[in-house]
Coordinates of C-alpha atoms in Angstrom, one line a residue:
Chain A
M248 CA -14.1 20.6 -3.7
S249 CA -10.5 21.6 -4.1
D250 CA -9.4 22.8 -7.6
S251 CA -6.2 20.8 -7.8
I252 CA -5.8 17.0 -8.1
Q253 CA -3.0 14.7 -7.0
V254 CA -1.9 12.2 -9.6
E255 CA 1.1 10.0 -10.2
V256 CA 2.9 9.2 -13.5
L257 CA 4.5 5.9 -13.8
Y258 CA 7.0 4.5 -16.4
A259 CA 8.2 1.1 -15.3
H260 CA 11.1 -1.1 -16.2
P261 CA 11.9 -4.2 -14.1
H262 CA 13.7 -3.1 -10.9
K263 CA 13.7 0.5 -11.9
A264 CA 10.4 2.3 -12.0
D265 CA 10.0 6.1 -12.5
L266 CA 7.1 7.1 -10.2
V267 CA 6.5 10.9 -10.2
K268 CA 3.9 12.4 -7.9
L269 CA 2.2 15.6 -9.3
R270 CA -0.3 18.2 -8.2
L271 CA -2.2 19.5 -11.2
P272 CA -5.1 21.8 -11.7
A273 CA -8.5 20.0 -11.8
G274 CA -9.5 19.1 -15.4
S275 CA -5.9 18.3 -16.5
T276 CA -5.5 15.5 -19.1
L277 CA -3.2 12.6 -19.4
Q278 CA -1.0 14.5 -21.9
Q279 CA -0.6 17.4 -19.5
A280 CA 0.3 15.1 -16.6
I281 CA 3.0 13.4 -18.7
E282 CA 4.4 16.7 -19.9
A283 CA 4.5 18.0 -16.3
S284 CA 6.2 14.9 -15.0
G285 CA 9.4 15.6 -16.9
L286 CA 9.6 11.9 -17.9
L287 CA 9.8 12.7 -21.6
Q288 CA 13.1 14.5 -20.9
K289 CA 14.4 12.0 -18.4
R290 CA 13.6 8.9 -20.5
P291 CA 14.1 10.0 -24.2
E292 CA 13.1 6.5 -25.3
I293 CA 9.5 7.2 -24.6
D294 CA 7.7 7.9 -27.9
L295 CA 4.1 8.7 -27.4
A296 CA 3.4 7.4 -30.9
I297 CA 4.6 3.9 -29.8
N298 CA 4.1 3.8 -26.0
K299 CA 0.4 3.6 -25.1
L300 CA -1.1 5.3 -22.1
G301 CA -3.5 4.4 -19.5
V302 CA -4.8 4.8 -15.9
F303 CA -4.5 1.9 -13.5
G304 CA -4.3 -0.8 -16.0
K305 CA -6.9 0.5 -18.5
L306 CA -5.8 2.0 -21.8
C307 CA -6.9 5.7 -22.1
K308 CA -6.5 8.4 -24.8
A309 CA -4.0 11.2 -24.1
D310 CA -6.9 13.7 -23.9
T311 CA -8.7 11.9 -21.1
V312 CA -9.4 14.1 -18.2
L313 CA -7.8 12.9 -15.0
R314 CA -9.5 12.3 -11.6
E315 CA -8.1 12.7 -8.1
R316 CA -5.5 10.1 -7.2
D317 CA -5.3 8.6 -10.7
R318 CA -2.1 6.9 -11.7
V319 CA -1.1 7.6 -15.3
E320 CA 0.9 4.7 -16.7
I321 CA 3.2 4.8 -19.8
Y322 CA 3.3 1.3 -21.2
R323 CA 5.9 -0.5 -23.3
P324 CA 5.1 -2.8 -26.1
L325 CA 5.2 -6.6 -25.7
I326 CA 8.2 -8.6 -26.7
A327 CA 6.5 -11.9 -27.1
D328 CA 3.7 -12.3 -29.6
P329 CA 0.5 -13.5 -27.8
K330 CA -0.8 -15.4 -30.8
E331 CA 2.6 -17.2 -31.3
V332 CA 2.6 -18.2 -27.6
R333 CA -0.9 -19.5 -27.8
R334 CA -0.2 -21.5 -30.9
K335 CA 2.9 -23.0 -29.3
R336 CA 1.0 -23.9 -26.1
A337 CA -1.7 -25.5 -28.2
E338 CA 0.9 -27.6 -30.0
D339 CA 2.4 -28.7 -26.8
G340 CA -1.0 -29.8 -25.7
K341 CA -1.2 -27.4 -22.7
V342 CA -4.3 -25.7 -21.7
M343 CA -4.6 -22.0 -21.0
K344 CA -5.3 -21.8 -17.3
K345 CA -7.4 -18.6 -17.4
G346 CA -8.0 -17.1 -14.0
G347 CA -5.4 -19.4 -12.2
G348 CA -7.0 -22.8 -12.5
D349 CA -4.8 -25.9 -12.1
A350 CA -4.0 -26.8 -15.6
Chain B
M279 CA -45.9 10.0 46.3
L280 CA -45.8 12.9 43.8
S281 CA -42.4 14.2 45.1
A282 CA -40.9 10.7 44.7
L283 CA -42.2 10.5 41.1
L284 CA -40.7 14.0 40.4
V285 CA -37.4 13.1 42.0
M286 CA -37.1 9.9 39.9
A287 CA -38.1 11.8 36.7
A288 CA -35.6 14.5 37.4
L289 CA -32.8 11.9 38.0
A290 CA -33.7 10.2 34.8
V291 CA -33.4 13.5 32.8
V292 CA -30.1 14.5 34.5
I293 CA -28.4 11.1 34.0
G294 CA -29.8 10.7 30.5
G295 CA -28.4 14.2 29.6
A296 CA -25.0 13.4 31.1
L297 CA -24.8 10.1 29.2
G298 CA -25.8 11.8 25.9
Y299 CA -23.2 14.5 26.5
A300 CA -20.5 11.9 27.2
A301 CA -21.4 9.9 24.1
V302 CA -20.8 13.0 21.9
R303 CA -17.9 14.5 23.8
F304 CA -15.8 11.3 24.2
R305 CA -16.7 9.7 20.9
V306 CA -14.1 7.2 19.6
E307 CA -13.5 7.2 15.9
G308 CA -13.1 3.6 14.9
D309 CA -11.3 1.1 17.2
P310 CA -7.8 2.3 18.2
L311 CA -6.7 -1.3 19.0
V312 CA -7.4 -2.4 15.4
D313 CA -5.2 0.4 14.1
K314 CA -2.4 -0.5 16.5
I315 CA -2.6 -4.1 15.4
D316 CA -2.8 -3.1 11.7
A317 CA 0.3 -1.0 12.1
I318 CA 2.3 -4.1 13.2
L319 CA 1.0 -6.3 10.4
P320 CA 3.3 -6.2 7.2
Q321 CA 0.5 -4.9 4.9
T322 CA 1.3 -7.5 2.2
Q323 CA -2.5 -8.0 1.8
C324 CA -1.6 -11.6 0.9
G325 CA -4.5 -13.3 2.6
Q326 CA -2.4 -16.2 4.0
C327 CA -3.9 -15.6 7.5
G328 CA -7.3 -16.6 6.0
F329 CA -8.7 -13.1 6.0
P330 CA -9.0 -10.9 2.9
G331 CA -6.3 -8.5 4.0
C332 CA -4.3 -7.1 6.9
K333 CA -7.0 -4.8 8.2
P334 CA -9.7 -7.6 8.4
Y335 CA -7.1 -9.8 10.2
A336 CA -6.4 -6.9 12.6
T337 CA -10.1 -6.6 13.2
A338 CA -10.4 -10.3 13.9
I339 CA -7.5 -10.3 16.3
A340 CA -9.0 -7.4 18.2
G341 CA -12.3 -9.1 18.3
G342 CA -10.7 -12.3 19.7
E343 CA -11.7 -14.3 16.6
A344 CA -8.2 -15.0 15.3
E345 CA -4.9 -16.1 16.8
I346 CA -1.8 -13.8 16.6
N347 CA 0.3 -16.5 14.9
Q348 CA -1.4 -16.6 11.5
C349 CA 0.8 -14.1 9.6
P350 CA 3.8 -15.7 7.7
P351 CA 5.2 -12.5 6.2
G352 CA 5.2 -10.8 9.6
G353 CA 7.2 -13.8 10.9
E354 CA 8.3 -14.4 14.5
E355 CA 9.1 -10.7 15.0
G356 CA 5.6 -9.7 14.1
I357 CA 4.1 -12.3 16.5
R358 CA 6.3 -11.1 19.3
K359 CA 5.2 -7.5 18.7
L360 CA 1.5 -8.5 18.7
A361 CA 2.0 -10.6 21.9
D362 CA 3.6 -7.5 23.6
L363 CA 0.8 -5.2 22.4
L364 CA -2.0 -7.5 23.5
G365 CA -0.4 -9.0 26.6
R366 CA -0.8 -12.5 25.2
E367 CA 1.6 -15.4 25.2
F368 CA 4.0 -15.8 22.3
K369 CA 3.2 -18.7 20.0
P370 CA 5.2 -20.1 17.1
L371 CA 3.8 -19.4 13.6
N372 CA 0.9 -21.6 12.6
A373 CA 2.3 -23.9 9.9
E374 CA -1.2 -24.1 8.3
N375 CA -0.9 -20.4 7.3
G376 CA 2.5 -20.9 5.6
V377 CA 6.2 -20.5 6.3
E378 CA 8.3 -17.4 6.9
K379 CA 10.2 -16.5 3.7
P380 CA 12.8 -13.8 3.0
K381 CA 11.2 -10.6 1.7
S382 CA 10.8 -11.0 -2.1
V383 CA 9.4 -9.1 -5.0
A384 CA 7.7 -10.5 -8.1
V385 CA 9.6 -10.2 -11.4
I386 CA 7.9 -10.6 -14.8
D387 CA 9.9 -12.3 -17.6
E388 CA 9.5 -9.7 -20.3
N389 CA 10.2 -12.2 -23.1
T390 CA 7.2 -14.4 -22.1
C391 CA 4.6 -11.8 -20.9
I392 CA 1.6 -11.7 -23.3
G393 CA -0.1 -8.8 -21.7
C394 CA -3.2 -10.6 -20.4
T395 CA -3.8 -8.4 -17.3
L396 CA -4.6 -11.4 -15.1
C397 CA -1.8 -10.6 -12.7
I398 CA -2.9 -6.9 -12.5
Q399 CA -6.3 -7.9 -11.4
A400 CA -4.9 -10.2 -8.8
C401 CA -2.5 -7.7 -7.3
P402 CA -3.9 -6.3 -4.1
V403 CA -1.7 -3.2 -4.0
D404 CA -1.6 -2.1 -7.6
A405 CA 2.1 -2.8 -7.9
I406 CA 1.9 -4.0 -11.5
A407 CA 1.8 -1.5 -14.3
G408 CA 0.4 -2.6 -17.6
A409 CA -2.7 -2.9 -19.7
A410 CA -4.2 -5.3 -22.3
K411 CA -1.5 -6.3 -24.8
Q412 CA 1.0 -4.0 -23.2
M413 CA 4.1 -5.1 -21.2
H414 CA 3.3 -5.7 -17.6
T415 CA 5.9 -4.5 -15.1
V416 CA 6.2 -4.9 -11.4
V417 CA 7.0 -1.7 -9.5
D418 CA 9.5 -2.9 -6.8
P419 CA 8.8 -0.3 -4.1
L420 CA 5.1 -1.1 -4.2
C421 CA 5.3 -4.9 -4.4
T422 CA 4.8 -6.6 -1.1
G423 CA 5.8 -10.1 -2.2
C424 CA 2.4 -11.6 -1.6
E425 CA 2.7 -14.1 -4.5
L426 CA -1.0 -13.6 -5.5
C427 CA 0.0 -12.8 -9.1
I428 CA 1.9 -16.1 -9.7
A429 CA -1.1 -18.5 -9.9
P430 CA -3.2 -16.5 -12.4
C431 CA -0.4 -16.1 -15.0
P432 CA -1.2 -18.3 -18.0
V433 CA 2.3 -18.4 -19.3
D434 CA 4.1 -18.7 -15.9
C435 CA 6.3 -15.7 -16.5
I436 CA 6.3 -14.4 -12.9
T437 CA 9.0 -15.5 -10.4
M438 CA 9.8 -14.3 -6.9
E439 CA 13.2 -12.8 -6.4
P440 CA 14.5 -12.2 -2.8
V441 CA 15.3 -8.6 -2.1
G442 CA 19.0 -8.2 -1.7
E443 CA 20.5 -6.5 1.3
T444 CA 20.6 -2.8 0.9
V445 CA 21.4 0.0 3.3
D446 CA 17.7 0.2 4.1
T447 CA 17.1 -3.4 4.8
W448 CA 20.4 -4.3 6.5
K449 CA 20.2 -5.8 10.0
W450 CA 22.9 -6.5 12.5
H451 CA 23.7 -10.2 12.3
Y452 CA 24.6 -12.4 15.2
P453 CA 28.4 -12.7 15.4
V454 CA 29.7 -16.1 14.3
I455 CA 33.1 -17.0 15.8
P456 CA 34.7 -20.0 14.2
I457 CA 36.2 -22.4 16.7
K458 CA 39.6 -23.6 15.9
T459 CA 40.7 -27.0 16.9
A460 CA 43.8 -27.1 19.1
A461 CA 46.9 -28.1 17.3

């Protein structure tokens, strides 16, 4: 096995995504990947206390050890409140079409 | 009698050995035709052809199980290239599989997204970044415009936006010369 891993760090806005490819020593963590990507300097609005982290759509802690070809993602908080949206839809008499049913 | 038996046995050994050597020496990794077809297909992984992705469709074309006119994102140009590669006759796109549309990318309405992850699970190319109760965002360069994320969204916040003309996507247009009426 090689002792370095290839990972990507992604911070996305609609139509402008920052996707940084990195080569890190095996055993690196999410935190190290984000620091190495330089995105904290490039996008000063990232606040690791607010923006949560994850790998391929799953939330992860900053000290999680990365695997080969992982994509570290820096998320942004939601604007809409899911509970509010659900309440509104229930009032309108619409059904949640979970999983893409015809509703 | 004995010599005949020996000759036949020796022949069997020699030919068997030659075949075995050839099988190892000229081994073909995979089917090169499938890879060539797959290279022409647009890699949207949209499934409109009726197969679960571009590679399975390429395998089916190579195996003679599918027609070459089942790929709407590839469009007429794709069918022509496939026809050239396989030496088959050009056919217009099968309307059952869909219609050719301009290249688009999905856009998520940030004010409506509730972070449910259903679109992320549907995306065949991992072009949506996001996790449970976090903002979901489409990564334009990765999005193939397959539209598979639109149906699962419970709040209908995903729309398709045609990709505008850029230096990379610009094509030479046919000249249009307006005809003036004689005075």
